[in-house]
mmCIF file of C-alpha atoms in Angstrom:
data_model
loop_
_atom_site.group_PDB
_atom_site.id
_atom_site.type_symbol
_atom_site.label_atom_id
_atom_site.label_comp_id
_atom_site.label_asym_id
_atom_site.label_seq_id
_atom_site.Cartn_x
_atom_site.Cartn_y
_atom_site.Cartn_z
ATOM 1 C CA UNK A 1 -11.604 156.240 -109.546
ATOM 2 C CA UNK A 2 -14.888 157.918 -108.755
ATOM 3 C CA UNK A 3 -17.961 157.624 -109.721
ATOM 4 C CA UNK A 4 -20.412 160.444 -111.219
ATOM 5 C CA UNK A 5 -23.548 159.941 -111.490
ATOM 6 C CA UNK A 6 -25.262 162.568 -113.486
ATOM 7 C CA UNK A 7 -28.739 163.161 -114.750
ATOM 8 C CA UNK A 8 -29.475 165.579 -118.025
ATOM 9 C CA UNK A 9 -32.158 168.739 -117.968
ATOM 10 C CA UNK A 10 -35.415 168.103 -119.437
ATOM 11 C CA UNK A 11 -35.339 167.678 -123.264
ATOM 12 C CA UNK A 12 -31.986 166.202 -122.870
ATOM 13 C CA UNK A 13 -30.082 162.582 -122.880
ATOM 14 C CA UNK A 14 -26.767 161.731 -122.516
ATOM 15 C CA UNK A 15 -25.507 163.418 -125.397
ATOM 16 C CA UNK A 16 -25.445 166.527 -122.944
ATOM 17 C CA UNK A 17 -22.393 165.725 -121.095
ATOM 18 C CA UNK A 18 -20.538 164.306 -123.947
ATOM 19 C CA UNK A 19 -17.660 167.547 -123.054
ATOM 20 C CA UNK A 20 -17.770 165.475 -119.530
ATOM 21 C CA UNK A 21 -16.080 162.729 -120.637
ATOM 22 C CA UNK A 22 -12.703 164.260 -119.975
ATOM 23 C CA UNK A 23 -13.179 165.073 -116.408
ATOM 24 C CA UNK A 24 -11.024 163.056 -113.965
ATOM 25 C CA UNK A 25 -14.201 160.568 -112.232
ATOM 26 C CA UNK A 26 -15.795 157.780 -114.286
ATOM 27 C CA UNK A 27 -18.751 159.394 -115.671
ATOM 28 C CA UNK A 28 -22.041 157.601 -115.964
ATOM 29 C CA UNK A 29 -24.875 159.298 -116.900
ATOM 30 C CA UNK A 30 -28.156 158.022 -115.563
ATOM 31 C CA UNK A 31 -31.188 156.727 -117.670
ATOM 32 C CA UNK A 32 -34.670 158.524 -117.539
ATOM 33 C CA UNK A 33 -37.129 155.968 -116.611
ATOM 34 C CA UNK A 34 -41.072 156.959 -117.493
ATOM 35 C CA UNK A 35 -43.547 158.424 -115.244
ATOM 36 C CA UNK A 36 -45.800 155.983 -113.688
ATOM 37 C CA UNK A 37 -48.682 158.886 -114.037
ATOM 38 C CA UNK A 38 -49.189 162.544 -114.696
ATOM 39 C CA UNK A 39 -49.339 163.595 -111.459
ATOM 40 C CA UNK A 40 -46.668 161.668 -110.209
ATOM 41 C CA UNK A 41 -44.514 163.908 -107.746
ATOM 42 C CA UNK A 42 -41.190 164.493 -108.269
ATOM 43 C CA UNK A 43 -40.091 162.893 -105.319
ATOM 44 C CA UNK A 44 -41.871 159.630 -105.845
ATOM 45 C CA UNK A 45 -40.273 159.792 -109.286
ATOM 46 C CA UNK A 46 -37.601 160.044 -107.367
ATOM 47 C CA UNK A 47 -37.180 157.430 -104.732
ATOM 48 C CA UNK A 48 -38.633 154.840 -107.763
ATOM 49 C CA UNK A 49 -35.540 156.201 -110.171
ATOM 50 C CA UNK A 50 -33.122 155.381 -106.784
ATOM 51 C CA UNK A 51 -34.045 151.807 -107.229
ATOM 52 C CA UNK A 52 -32.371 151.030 -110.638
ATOM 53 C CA UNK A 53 -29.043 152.948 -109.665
ATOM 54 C CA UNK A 54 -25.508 151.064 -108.910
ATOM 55 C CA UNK A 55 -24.488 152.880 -105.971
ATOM 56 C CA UNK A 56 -21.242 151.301 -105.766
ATOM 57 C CA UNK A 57 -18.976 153.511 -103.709
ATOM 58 C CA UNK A 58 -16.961 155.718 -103.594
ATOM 59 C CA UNK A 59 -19.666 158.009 -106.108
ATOM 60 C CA UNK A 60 -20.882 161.313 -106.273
ATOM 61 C CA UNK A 61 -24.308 162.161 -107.810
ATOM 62 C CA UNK A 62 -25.188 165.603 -109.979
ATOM 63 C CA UNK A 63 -27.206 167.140 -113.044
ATOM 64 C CA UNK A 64 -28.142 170.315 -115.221
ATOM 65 C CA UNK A 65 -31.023 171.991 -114.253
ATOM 66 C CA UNK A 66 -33.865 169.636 -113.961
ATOM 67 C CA UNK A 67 -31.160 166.753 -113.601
ATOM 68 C CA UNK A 68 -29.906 168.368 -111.029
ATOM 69 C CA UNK A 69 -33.382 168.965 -108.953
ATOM 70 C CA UNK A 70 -33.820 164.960 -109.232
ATOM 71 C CA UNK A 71 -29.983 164.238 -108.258
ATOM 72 C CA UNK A 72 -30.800 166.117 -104.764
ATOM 73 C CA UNK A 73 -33.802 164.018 -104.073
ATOM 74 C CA UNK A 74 -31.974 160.851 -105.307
ATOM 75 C CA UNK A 75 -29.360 161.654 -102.601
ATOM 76 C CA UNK A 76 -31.992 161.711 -100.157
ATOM 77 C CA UNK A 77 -31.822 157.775 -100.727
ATOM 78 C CA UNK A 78 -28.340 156.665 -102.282
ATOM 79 C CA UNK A 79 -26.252 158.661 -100.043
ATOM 80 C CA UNK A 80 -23.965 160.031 -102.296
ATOM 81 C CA UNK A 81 -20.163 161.328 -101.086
ATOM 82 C CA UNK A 82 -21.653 164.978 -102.859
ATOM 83 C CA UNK A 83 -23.751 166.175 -104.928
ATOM 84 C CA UNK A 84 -22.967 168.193 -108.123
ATOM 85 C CA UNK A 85 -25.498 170.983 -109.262
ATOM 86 C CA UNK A 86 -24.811 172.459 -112.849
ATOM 87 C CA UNK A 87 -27.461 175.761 -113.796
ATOM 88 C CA UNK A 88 -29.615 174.497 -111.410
ATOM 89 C CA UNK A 89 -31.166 175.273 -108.032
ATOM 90 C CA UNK A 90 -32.251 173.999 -104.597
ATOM 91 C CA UNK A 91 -36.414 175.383 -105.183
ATOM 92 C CA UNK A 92 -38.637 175.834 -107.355
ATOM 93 C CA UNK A 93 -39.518 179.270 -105.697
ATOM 94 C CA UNK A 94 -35.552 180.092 -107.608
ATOM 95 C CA UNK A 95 -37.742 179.765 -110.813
ATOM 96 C CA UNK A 96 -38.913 183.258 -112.157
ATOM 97 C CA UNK A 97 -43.051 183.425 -111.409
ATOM 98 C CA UNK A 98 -44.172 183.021 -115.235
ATOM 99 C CA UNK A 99 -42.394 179.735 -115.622
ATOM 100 C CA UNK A 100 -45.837 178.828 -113.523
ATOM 101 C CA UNK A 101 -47.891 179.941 -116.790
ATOM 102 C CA UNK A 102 -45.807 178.336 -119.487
ATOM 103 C CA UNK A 103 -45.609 174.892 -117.784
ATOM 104 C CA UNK A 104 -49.205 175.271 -117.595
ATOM 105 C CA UNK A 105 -49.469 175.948 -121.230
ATOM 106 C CA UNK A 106 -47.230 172.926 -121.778
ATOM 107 C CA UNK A 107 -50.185 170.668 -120.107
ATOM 108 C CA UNK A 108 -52.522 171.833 -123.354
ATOM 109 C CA UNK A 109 -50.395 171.815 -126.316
ATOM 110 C CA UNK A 110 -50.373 168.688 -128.447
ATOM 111 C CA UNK A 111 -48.020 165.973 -127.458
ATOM 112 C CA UNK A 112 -46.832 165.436 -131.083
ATOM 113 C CA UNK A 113 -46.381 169.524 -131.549
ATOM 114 C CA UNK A 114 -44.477 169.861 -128.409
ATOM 115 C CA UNK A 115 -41.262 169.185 -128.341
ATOM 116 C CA UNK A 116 -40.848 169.726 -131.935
ATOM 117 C CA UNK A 117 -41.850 173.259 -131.423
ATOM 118 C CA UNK A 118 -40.007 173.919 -128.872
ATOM 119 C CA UNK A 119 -36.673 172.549 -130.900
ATOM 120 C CA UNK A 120 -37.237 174.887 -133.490
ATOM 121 C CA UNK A 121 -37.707 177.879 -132.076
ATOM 122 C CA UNK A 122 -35.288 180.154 -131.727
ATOM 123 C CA UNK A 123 -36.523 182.045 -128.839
ATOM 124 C CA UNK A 124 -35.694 178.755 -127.169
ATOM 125 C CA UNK A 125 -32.896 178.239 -128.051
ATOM 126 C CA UNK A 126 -31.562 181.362 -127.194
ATOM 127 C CA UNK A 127 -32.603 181.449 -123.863
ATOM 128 C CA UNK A 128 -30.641 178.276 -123.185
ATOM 129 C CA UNK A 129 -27.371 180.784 -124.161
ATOM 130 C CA UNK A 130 -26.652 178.341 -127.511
ATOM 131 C CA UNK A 131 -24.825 180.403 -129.943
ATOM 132 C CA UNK A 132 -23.110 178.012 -132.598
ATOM 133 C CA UNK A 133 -24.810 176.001 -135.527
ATOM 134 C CA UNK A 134 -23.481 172.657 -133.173
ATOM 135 C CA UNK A 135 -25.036 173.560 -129.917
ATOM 136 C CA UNK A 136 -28.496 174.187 -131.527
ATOM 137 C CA UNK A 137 -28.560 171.514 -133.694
ATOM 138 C CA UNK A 138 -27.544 169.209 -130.613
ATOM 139 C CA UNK A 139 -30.289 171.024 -128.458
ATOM 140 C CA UNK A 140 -33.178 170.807 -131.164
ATOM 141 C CA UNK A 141 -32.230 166.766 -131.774
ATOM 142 C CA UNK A 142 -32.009 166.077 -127.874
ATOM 143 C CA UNK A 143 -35.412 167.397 -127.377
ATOM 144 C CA UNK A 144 -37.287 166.186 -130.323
ATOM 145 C CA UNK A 145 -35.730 162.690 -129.374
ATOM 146 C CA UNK A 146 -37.382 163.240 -125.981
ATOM 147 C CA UNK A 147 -41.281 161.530 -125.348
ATOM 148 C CA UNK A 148 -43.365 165.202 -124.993
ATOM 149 C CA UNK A 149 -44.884 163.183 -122.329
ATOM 150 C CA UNK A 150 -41.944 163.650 -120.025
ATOM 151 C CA UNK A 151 -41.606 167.080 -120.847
ATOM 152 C CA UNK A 152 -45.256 167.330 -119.922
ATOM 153 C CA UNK A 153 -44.828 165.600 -116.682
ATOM 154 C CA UNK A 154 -41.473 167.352 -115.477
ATOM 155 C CA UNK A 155 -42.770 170.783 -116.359
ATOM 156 C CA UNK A 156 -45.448 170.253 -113.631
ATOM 157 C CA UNK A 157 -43.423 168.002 -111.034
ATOM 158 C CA UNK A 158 -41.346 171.210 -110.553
ATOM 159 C CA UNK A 159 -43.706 173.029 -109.533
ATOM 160 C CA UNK A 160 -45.179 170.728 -106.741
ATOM 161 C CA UNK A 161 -41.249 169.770 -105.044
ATOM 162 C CA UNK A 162 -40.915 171.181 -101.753
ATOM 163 C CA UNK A 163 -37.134 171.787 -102.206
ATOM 164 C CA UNK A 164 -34.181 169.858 -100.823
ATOM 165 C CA UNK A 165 -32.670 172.024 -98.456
ATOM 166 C CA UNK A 166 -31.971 169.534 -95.399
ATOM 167 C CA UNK A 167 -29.046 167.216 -97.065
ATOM 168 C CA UNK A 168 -26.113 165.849 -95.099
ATOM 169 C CA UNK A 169 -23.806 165.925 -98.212
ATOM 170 C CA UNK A 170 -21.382 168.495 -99.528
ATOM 171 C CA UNK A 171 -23.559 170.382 -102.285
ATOM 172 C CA UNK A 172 -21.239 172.280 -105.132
ATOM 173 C CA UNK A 173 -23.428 174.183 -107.546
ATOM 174 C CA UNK A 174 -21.817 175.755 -110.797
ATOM 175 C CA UNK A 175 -23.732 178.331 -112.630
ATOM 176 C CA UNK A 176 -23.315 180.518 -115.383
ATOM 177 C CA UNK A 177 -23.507 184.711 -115.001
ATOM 178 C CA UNK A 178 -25.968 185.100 -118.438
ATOM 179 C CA UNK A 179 -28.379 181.911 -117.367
ATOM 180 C CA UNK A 180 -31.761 183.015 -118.553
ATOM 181 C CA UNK A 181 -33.420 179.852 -117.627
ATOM 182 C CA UNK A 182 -32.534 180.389 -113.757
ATOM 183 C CA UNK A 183 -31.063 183.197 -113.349
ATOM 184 C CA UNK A 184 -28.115 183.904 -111.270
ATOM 185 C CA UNK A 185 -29.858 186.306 -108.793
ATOM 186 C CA UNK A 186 -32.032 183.659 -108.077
ATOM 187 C CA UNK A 187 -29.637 181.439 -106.881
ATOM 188 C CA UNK A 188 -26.281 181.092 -104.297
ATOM 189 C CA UNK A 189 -23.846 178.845 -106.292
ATOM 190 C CA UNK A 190 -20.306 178.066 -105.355
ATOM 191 C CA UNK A 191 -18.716 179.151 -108.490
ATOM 192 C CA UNK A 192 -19.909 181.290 -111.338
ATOM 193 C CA UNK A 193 -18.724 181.187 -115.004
ATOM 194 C CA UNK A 194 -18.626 184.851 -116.855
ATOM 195 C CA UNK A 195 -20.515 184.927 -119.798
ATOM 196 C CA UNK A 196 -21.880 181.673 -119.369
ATOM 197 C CA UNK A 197 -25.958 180.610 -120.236
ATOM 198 C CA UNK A 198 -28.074 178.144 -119.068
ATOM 199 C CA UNK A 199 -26.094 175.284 -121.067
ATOM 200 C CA UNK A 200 -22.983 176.137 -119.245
ATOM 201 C CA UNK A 201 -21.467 172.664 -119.023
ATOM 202 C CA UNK A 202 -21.552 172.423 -123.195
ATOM 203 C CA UNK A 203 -20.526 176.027 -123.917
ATOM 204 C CA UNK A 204 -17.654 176.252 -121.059
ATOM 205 C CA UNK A 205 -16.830 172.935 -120.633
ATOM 206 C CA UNK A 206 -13.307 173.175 -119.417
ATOM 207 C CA UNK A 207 -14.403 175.594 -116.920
ATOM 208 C CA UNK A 208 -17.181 172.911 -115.385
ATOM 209 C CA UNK A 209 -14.693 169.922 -116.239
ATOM 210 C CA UNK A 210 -12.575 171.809 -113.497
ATOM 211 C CA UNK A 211 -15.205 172.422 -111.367
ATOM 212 C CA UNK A 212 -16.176 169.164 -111.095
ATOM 213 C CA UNK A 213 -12.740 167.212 -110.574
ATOM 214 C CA UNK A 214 -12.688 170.109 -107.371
ATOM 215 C CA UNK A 215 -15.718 168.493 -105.914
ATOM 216 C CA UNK A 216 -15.217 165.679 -106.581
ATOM 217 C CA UNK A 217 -11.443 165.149 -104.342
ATOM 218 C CA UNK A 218 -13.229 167.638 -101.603
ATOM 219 C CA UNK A 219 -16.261 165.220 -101.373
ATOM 220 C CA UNK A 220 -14.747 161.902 -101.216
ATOM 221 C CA UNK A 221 -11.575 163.479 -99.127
#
């Protein structure tokens, strides 16, 4: 069977791709480790985070949104059969312009109001497309487990990675029509879900459980 390798968005753990459990690979879902500073850059964070992954083949590698940014640099490193993007993209310049201000704004607030904010707002919350009781209450206790440290740290790696545009690998990206986090226009996926948000792989899980079992058999065929 094969491997998948996936990393969560930021503000999320492994509890994300709990509906993932039923695709056809052997589903492992990798472990945030901490920055070593601030201004670490995503792709040091990167090569450092390659270093405590089993790369036993055959395996593919993927993630939602942020996950999915740090699963292309990983497979700059681990060589993965493909790579699996879910709402996510290949840039930061795919990020609308005042996501700029609000990750600076994230730099200021206090650490121990962060993340708890952010869970219970509902602004948030719908932006991520979460519509039932279940999906919020998973999304609020995902991020509030989260250190606002990270959060802190991720919102500003984004901004400084060059991209990944240069990989050897298949790349299959999944995205959903309604994401408001990165927004279809901004992106060039390989398959689209209708109606979908930025939480795609919880709120149309079948549909990305497909998607996924496809890449997987045309990257390890």
């Amino acid at each position: 069977m094969v491997r998948l390798l996936l990393l969560p968005g930021v503000g999320a753990d492994r509890r994300l791709f709990e509906a993932q459990q039923s695709s056809s690979a052997e589903l492992s879902v990798i472990e945030w480790i901490a920055p070593i500073a601030r201004e670490e850059s995503l792709t040091g964070y990167a090569k450092r985070l390659a270093a405590t992954i089993d790369t036993s083949p055959p395996f593919a590698i993927g993630g939602a949104s942020f996950g999915g940014m740090v699963a292309l640099e990983l497979a700059r490193h681990l060589r993965p059969a493909a790579v699996i993007l879910i709402a996510s993209c290949r840039s930061p310049l795919s990020l609308p312009p005042h996501y700029r201000q609000l990750s600076w704004l994230t730099q200021f607030l206090p650490a121990a109001l962060l993340t708890g904010a952010l869970a219970r707002s509902r602004f948030v919350t719908s932006r991520f497309g979460l519509k039932t009781r279940d999906e919020r209450r998973l999304f609020g206790d995902m991020l509030r487990a989260t250190p606002p440290s990270f959060v802190q740290w991720a919102c500003r790696a984004i901004f400084g990675w060059p991209g990944a545009a240069d990989l050897p690998m298949p790349i299959h990206h999944i995205h959903g029509t309604n994401d408001r986090i990165i927004p279809l226009r901004c992106v060039r996926p390989t398959a689209v879900v209708q109606d979908a948000g930025h939480l795609v792989n919880v709120t149309h899980a079948s549909e990305v459980n497909a998607f996924i079992d496809d890449a997987i058999v045309a990257g390890v065929s």
